[in-house]
C-alpha cells in the first residue's frame, strides 16, 4: 500500500531517513531556515502531528529528539551499509547484485534544497568508490563481464574517472575485445583533452600501447613509410655515373 503525505511532511520524513535521529531545534532550522525560531518550531510540531495522524507510528517522539521507527527500512541506509561492508571485506552477496543497486541508487532526484544536495553528493561519491571497487574485485576474480559493467556505470556518473577507464580496458582485454579496449581509451583521451586540455597518464596508455602500435602499423604499412632509392632526395638519377 502506498501512502501519500503533503510536501512539507515529505521533507521531514526524508530528513529523518537521511540523517537519522535529530534534535527538534536542528530540524526546524534545517527545514524552515527562513522562519524565526519560534515559528519554525511550530511548523515542525504541526508536521509531526499531521504525520502521526496520517501514518501512525512512523515517527518516534523522543521529546527533544525525533526519529523514524526502527522497523522502517530506508533504502539509502541499506545501500550505505552494503557499501561499508564491501569496503570492509564483509559483503557476502554477489558483486553483480550490488552493482544493480548501485547503478540506480539516486537520492531524491528533483530535490534541490542544500541539505538534500549535500546528501546527494555524498552518496554519489560513495557510489563511485563502491562501483570502482566492484570492478577491481571482479577483475581479480576473473569476472570481466561484471567488471566492465561496473566500470561503465562509474563512467556514467563521472566520465573522467581514469581508474574506471583502466578497469574497463582491462575487462575488455580479459574478454578478448581489443577493439573495444582501444575505443574506450580513445573516448577517454578525446574527452579529457577537450574538457581539461590534458592527456591520459602513462600507466593508462601503457595498457593499450601494444594495441595502438599494431593499429598504427596496420594503417601505415612499412612499404608506405620507406623512401625507395628511385624516389630518394637525390631525384631519379643516380648521384654518380659509372666511368
Short mmCIF file of C-alpha atoms in Angstrom, two decimals:
data_model
loop_
_atom_site.label_atom_id
_atom_site.label_comp_id
_atom_site.label_asym_id
_atom_site.label_seq_id
_atom_site.Cartn_x
_atom_site.Cartn_y
_atom_site.Cartn_z
CA UNK A 1 0.00 0.00 0.00
CA UNK A 2 1.27 3.46 -0.92
CA UNK A 3 0.61 6.34 1.44
CA UNK A 4 0.66 9.95 0.31
CA UNK A 5 1.59 12.89 2.53
CA UNK A 6 1.94 16.58 1.76
CA UNK A 7 5.27 18.04 0.60
CA UNK A 8 6.03 19.62 3.98
CA UNK A 9 5.62 16.27 5.70
CA UNK A 10 7.67 14.55 2.98
CA UNK A 11 10.59 16.88 3.74
CA UNK A 12 10.51 15.96 7.42
CA UNK A 13 10.32 12.23 6.72
CA UNK A 14 13.15 12.49 4.17
CA UNK A 15 15.40 14.40 6.57
CA UNK A 16 14.93 11.77 9.29
CA UNK A 17 15.53 8.97 6.78
CA UNK A 18 18.76 10.52 5.52
CA UNK A 19 20.18 11.97 8.72
CA UNK A 20 18.78 9.62 11.33
CA UNK A 21 17.56 10.76 14.80
CA UNK A 22 17.73 14.55 15.03
CA UNK A 23 17.12 17.30 17.53
CA UNK A 24 13.93 19.28 17.05
CA UNK A 25 15.85 22.56 17.09
CA UNK A 26 18.12 21.30 14.33
CA UNK A 27 15.25 20.01 12.20
CA UNK A 28 13.28 23.22 12.45
CA UNK A 29 16.27 25.28 11.35
CA UNK A 30 17.08 22.85 8.57
CA UNK A 31 13.58 22.66 7.10
CA UNK A 32 12.37 26.21 7.76
CA UNK A 33 15.51 28.36 7.68
CA UNK A 34 13.57 31.42 6.55
CA UNK A 35 11.34 31.42 9.68
CA UNK A 36 12.13 32.79 13.15
CA UNK A 37 12.96 30.02 15.63
CA UNK A 38 9.56 30.01 17.33
CA UNK A 39 7.65 29.83 14.06
CA UNK A 40 9.97 27.13 12.66
CA UNK A 41 9.43 25.01 15.78
CA UNK A 42 5.68 25.45 15.45
CA UNK A 43 5.82 24.37 11.80
CA UNK A 44 7.75 21.29 12.89
CA UNK A 45 5.22 20.50 15.59
CA UNK A 46 2.35 20.73 13.10
CA UNK A 47 4.16 18.46 10.61
CA UNK A 48 4.82 15.86 13.29
CA UNK A 49 1.16 15.96 14.31
CA UNK A 50 -0.06 15.52 10.71
CA UNK A 51 2.32 12.64 10.01
CA UNK A 52 1.34 10.90 13.24
CA UNK A 53 -2.31 11.18 12.24
CA UNK A 54 -1.82 10.06 8.62
CA UNK A 55 0.86 7.38 9.26
CA UNK A 56 0.61 6.36 12.92
CA UNK A 57 3.83 5.05 14.42
CA UNK A 58 6.12 6.30 11.66
CA UNK A 59 7.79 8.99 13.76
CA UNK A 60 9.09 8.31 17.26
CA UNK A 61 8.73 11.36 19.51
CA UNK A 62 11.63 11.35 21.92
CA UNK A 63 10.94 14.76 23.37
CA UNK A 64 13.82 16.91 22.14
CA UNK A 65 14.68 14.26 19.52
CA UNK A 66 12.68 12.85 16.60
CA UNK A 67 13.39 9.68 14.64
CA UNK A 68 11.75 7.15 12.37
CA UNK A 69 10.52 3.91 13.89
CA UNK A 70 13.30 1.31 13.85
CA UNK A 71 11.09 -1.01 11.80
CA UNK A 72 11.16 1.44 8.87
CA UNK A 73 13.50 0.25 6.13
CA UNK A 74 15.32 3.13 4.43
CA UNK A 75 16.84 2.20 1.09
CA UNK A 76 19.62 4.80 1.21
CA UNK A 77 20.75 3.49 4.61
CA UNK A 78 20.71 -0.07 3.26
CA UNK A 79 22.89 0.98 0.32
CA UNK A 80 25.32 2.74 2.64
CA UNK A 81 25.56 -0.35 4.84
CA UNK A 82 26.28 -2.53 1.81
CA UNK A 83 28.95 -0.12 0.59
CA UNK A 84 30.60 -0.12 4.01
CA UNK A 85 30.50 -3.92 4.13
CA UNK A 86 32.10 -4.09 0.67
CA UNK A 87 34.88 -1.72 1.71
CA UNK A 88 35.50 -3.66 4.92
CA UNK A 89 35.51 -7.02 3.15
CA UNK A 90 32.34 -8.15 4.93
CA UNK A 91 29.95 -8.10 1.97
CA UNK A 92 28.56 -11.60 1.43
CA UNK A 93 26.39 -11.01 -1.63
CA UNK A 94 27.42 -11.19 -5.27
CA UNK A 95 29.14 -8.16 -6.85
CA UNK A 96 26.61 -8.33 -9.71
CA UNK A 97 23.64 -7.89 -7.36
CA UNK A 98 25.29 -4.93 -5.61
CA UNK A 99 26.12 -3.44 -9.00
CA UNK A 100 22.45 -3.37 -9.95
CA UNK A 101 21.57 -1.49 -6.76
CA UNK A 102 24.44 0.97 -7.02
CA UNK A 103 23.73 1.83 -10.65
CA UNK A 104 20.24 3.16 -9.91
CA UNK A 105 20.74 4.48 -6.36
CA UNK A 106 19.93 8.14 -6.97
CA UNK A 107 18.86 10.06 -3.89
CA UNK A 108 15.69 12.15 -4.19
CA UNK A 109 16.14 13.23 -7.84
CA UNK A 110 14.50 16.59 -8.43
CA UNK A 111 15.09 17.85 -4.87
CA UNK A 112 17.41 20.87 -4.74
CA UNK A 113 17.50 22.05 -1.15
CA UNK A 114 21.03 22.48 0.19
CA UNK A 115 20.79 19.68 2.74
CA UNK A 116 19.49 17.29 0.09
CA UNK A 117 22.17 18.27 -2.44
CA UNK A 118 24.83 17.67 0.20
CA UNK A 119 23.46 14.17 0.85
CA UNK A 120 23.16 13.51 -2.90
CA UNK A 121 26.81 14.45 -3.47
CA UNK A 122 27.94 12.30 -0.56
CA UNK A 123 26.04 9.28 -1.86
CA UNK A 124 27.34 9.84 -5.40
CA UNK A 125 30.92 9.82 -4.11
CA UNK A 126 30.24 6.64 -2.13
CA UNK A 127 28.70 5.01 -5.22
CA UNK A 128 31.72 5.94 -7.36
CA UNK A 129 34.14 4.36 -4.91
CA UNK A 130 31.98 1.26 -4.49
CA UNK A 131 31.48 0.74 -8.24
CA UNK A 132 35.22 1.04 -8.83
CA UNK A 133 35.81 -1.47 -6.04
CA UNK A 134 33.28 -3.88 -7.60
CA UNK A 135 35.14 -3.56 -10.92
CA UNK A 136 38.53 -4.20 -9.31
CA UNK A 137 37.31 -7.19 -7.27
CA UNK A 138 35.54 -8.65 -10.30
CA UNK A 139 38.69 -8.43 -12.41
CA UNK A 140 40.66 -10.17 -9.68
CA UNK A 141 38.01 -12.89 -9.50
CA UNK A 142 38.11 -13.50 -13.26
CA UNK A 143 34.68 -11.95 -13.91
CA UNK A 144 35.33 -9.38 -16.67
CA UNK A 145 31.63 -9.07 -17.55
CA UNK A 146 30.73 -7.66 -14.14
CA UNK A 147 33.94 -5.60 -14.14
CA UNK A 148 33.13 -3.88 -17.43
CA UNK A 149 29.54 -3.23 -16.36
CA UNK A 150 30.74 -1.69 -13.10
CA UNK A 151 33.31 0.43 -14.92
CA UNK A 152 30.72 1.71 -17.39
CA UNK A 153 28.32 2.55 -14.54
CA UNK A 154 31.13 4.51 -12.88
CA UNK A 155 31.83 6.44 -16.08
CA UNK A 156 28.15 7.29 -16.48
CA UNK A 157 28.46 9.20 -13.20
CA UNK A 158 31.99 10.57 -13.73
CA UNK A 159 33.24 10.31 -17.33
CA UNK A 160 36.78 11.43 -16.43
CA UNK A 161 37.37 8.82 -13.71
CA UNK A 162 40.62 7.37 -15.05
CA UNK A 163 40.63 4.42 -12.68
CA UNK A 164 37.29 3.29 -14.11
CA UNK A 165 38.65 3.62 -17.64
CA UNK A 166 41.56 1.34 -16.72
CA UNK A 167 39.15 -1.25 -15.29
CA UNK A 168 37.03 -1.03 -18.44
CA UNK A 169 40.08 -1.54 -20.67
CA UNK A 170 41.36 -4.46 -18.58
CA UNK A 171 37.90 -6.02 -18.59
CA UNK A 172 37.59 -5.77 -22.36
CA UNK A 173 41.06 -7.27 -22.78
CA UNK A 174 40.13 -10.17 -20.49
CA UNK A 175 37.03 -10.70 -22.60
CA UNK A 176 39.13 -10.81 -25.76
CA UNK A 177 37.84 -7.49 -27.14
CA UNK A 178 40.94 -5.45 -28.05
CA UNK A 179 38.94 -3.18 -30.34
CA UNK A 180 36.58 -2.25 -27.52
CA UNK A 181 39.58 -1.60 -25.26
CA UNK A 182 41.08 0.84 -27.77
CA UNK A 183 37.73 2.59 -28.28
CA UNK A 184 37.36 3.04 -24.51
CA UNK A 185 40.84 4.56 -24.35
CA UNK A 186 40.27 6.86 -27.33
CA UNK A 187 36.91 8.11 -25.98
CA UNK A 188 38.54 8.97 -22.68
CA UNK A 189 41.58 10.59 -24.33
CA UNK A 190 39.43 12.81 -26.56
CA UNK A 191 37.12 13.88 -23.74
CA UNK A 192 39.99 14.53 -21.33
CA UNK A 193 41.74 16.71 -23.90
CA UNK A 194 38.53 18.55 -24.81
CA UNK A 195 37.43 19.20 -21.22
CA UNK A 196 40.74 19.61 -19.38
CA UNK A 197 43.44 20.06 -22.03
CA UNK A 198 45.26 17.01 -20.60
CA UNK A 199 46.48 13.66 -21.84
CA UNK A 200 45.92 10.24 -20.18
CA UNK A 201 48.52 9.06 -17.71
CA UNK A 202 51.42 6.92 -18.85
CA UNK A 203 50.09 3.96 -16.86
CA UNK A 204 46.73 4.08 -18.64
CA UNK A 205 48.33 4.49 -22.06
CA UNK A 206 50.60 1.56 -21.25
CA UNK A 207 47.58 -0.75 -21.06
CA UNK A 208 46.91 -0.27 -24.78
CA UNK A 209 50.36 0.74 -26.05
CA UNK A 210 50.95 -2.53 -27.93
CA UNK A 211 47.46 -2.41 -29.42
CA UNK A 212 47.95 1.18 -30.58
CA UNK A 213 51.31 0.27 -32.17
CA UNK A 214 49.69 -2.61 -34.04
CA UNK A 215 46.85 -0.37 -35.17
CA UNK A 216 49.30 2.22 -36.46
CA UNK A 217 51.30 -0.43 -38.29
CA UNK A 218 48.14 -1.79 -39.92
CA UNK A 219 47.03 1.67 -41.05
CA UNK A 220 50.51 2.60 -42.38
CA UNK A 221 52.24 -0.44 -43.88
CA UNK A 222 56.03 -0.44 -43.95
CA UNK A 223 56.06 -0.11 -47.75
CA UNK A 224 54.28 3.23 -47.47
CA UNK A 225 56.81 4.60 -44.99
CA UNK A 226 60.10 3.64 -46.70
CA UNK A 227 61.59 6.03 -49.24
CA UNK A 228 62.80 3.94 -52.14
CA UNK A 229 66.02 4.61 -53.98
CA UNK A 230 64.14 5.71 -57.09
CA UNK A 231 62.27 8.29 -55.04
CA UNK A 232 65.21 9.45 -52.96
CA UNK A 233 66.01 13.02 -52.13
CA UNK A 234 68.62 12.98 -54.92
CA UNK A 235 65.98 12.53 -57.60
CA UNK A 236 65.50 9.75 -60.11
CA UNK A 237 69.04 9.99 -61.48
CA UNK A 238 71.88 8.40 -59.57
CA UNK A 239 74.24 10.80 -57.82
CA UNK A 240 77.32 9.41 -59.64
CA UNK A 241 77.75 7.97 -63.13
CA UNK A 242 79.97 4.99 -63.57
CA UNK A 243 83.16 5.67 -65.57
#
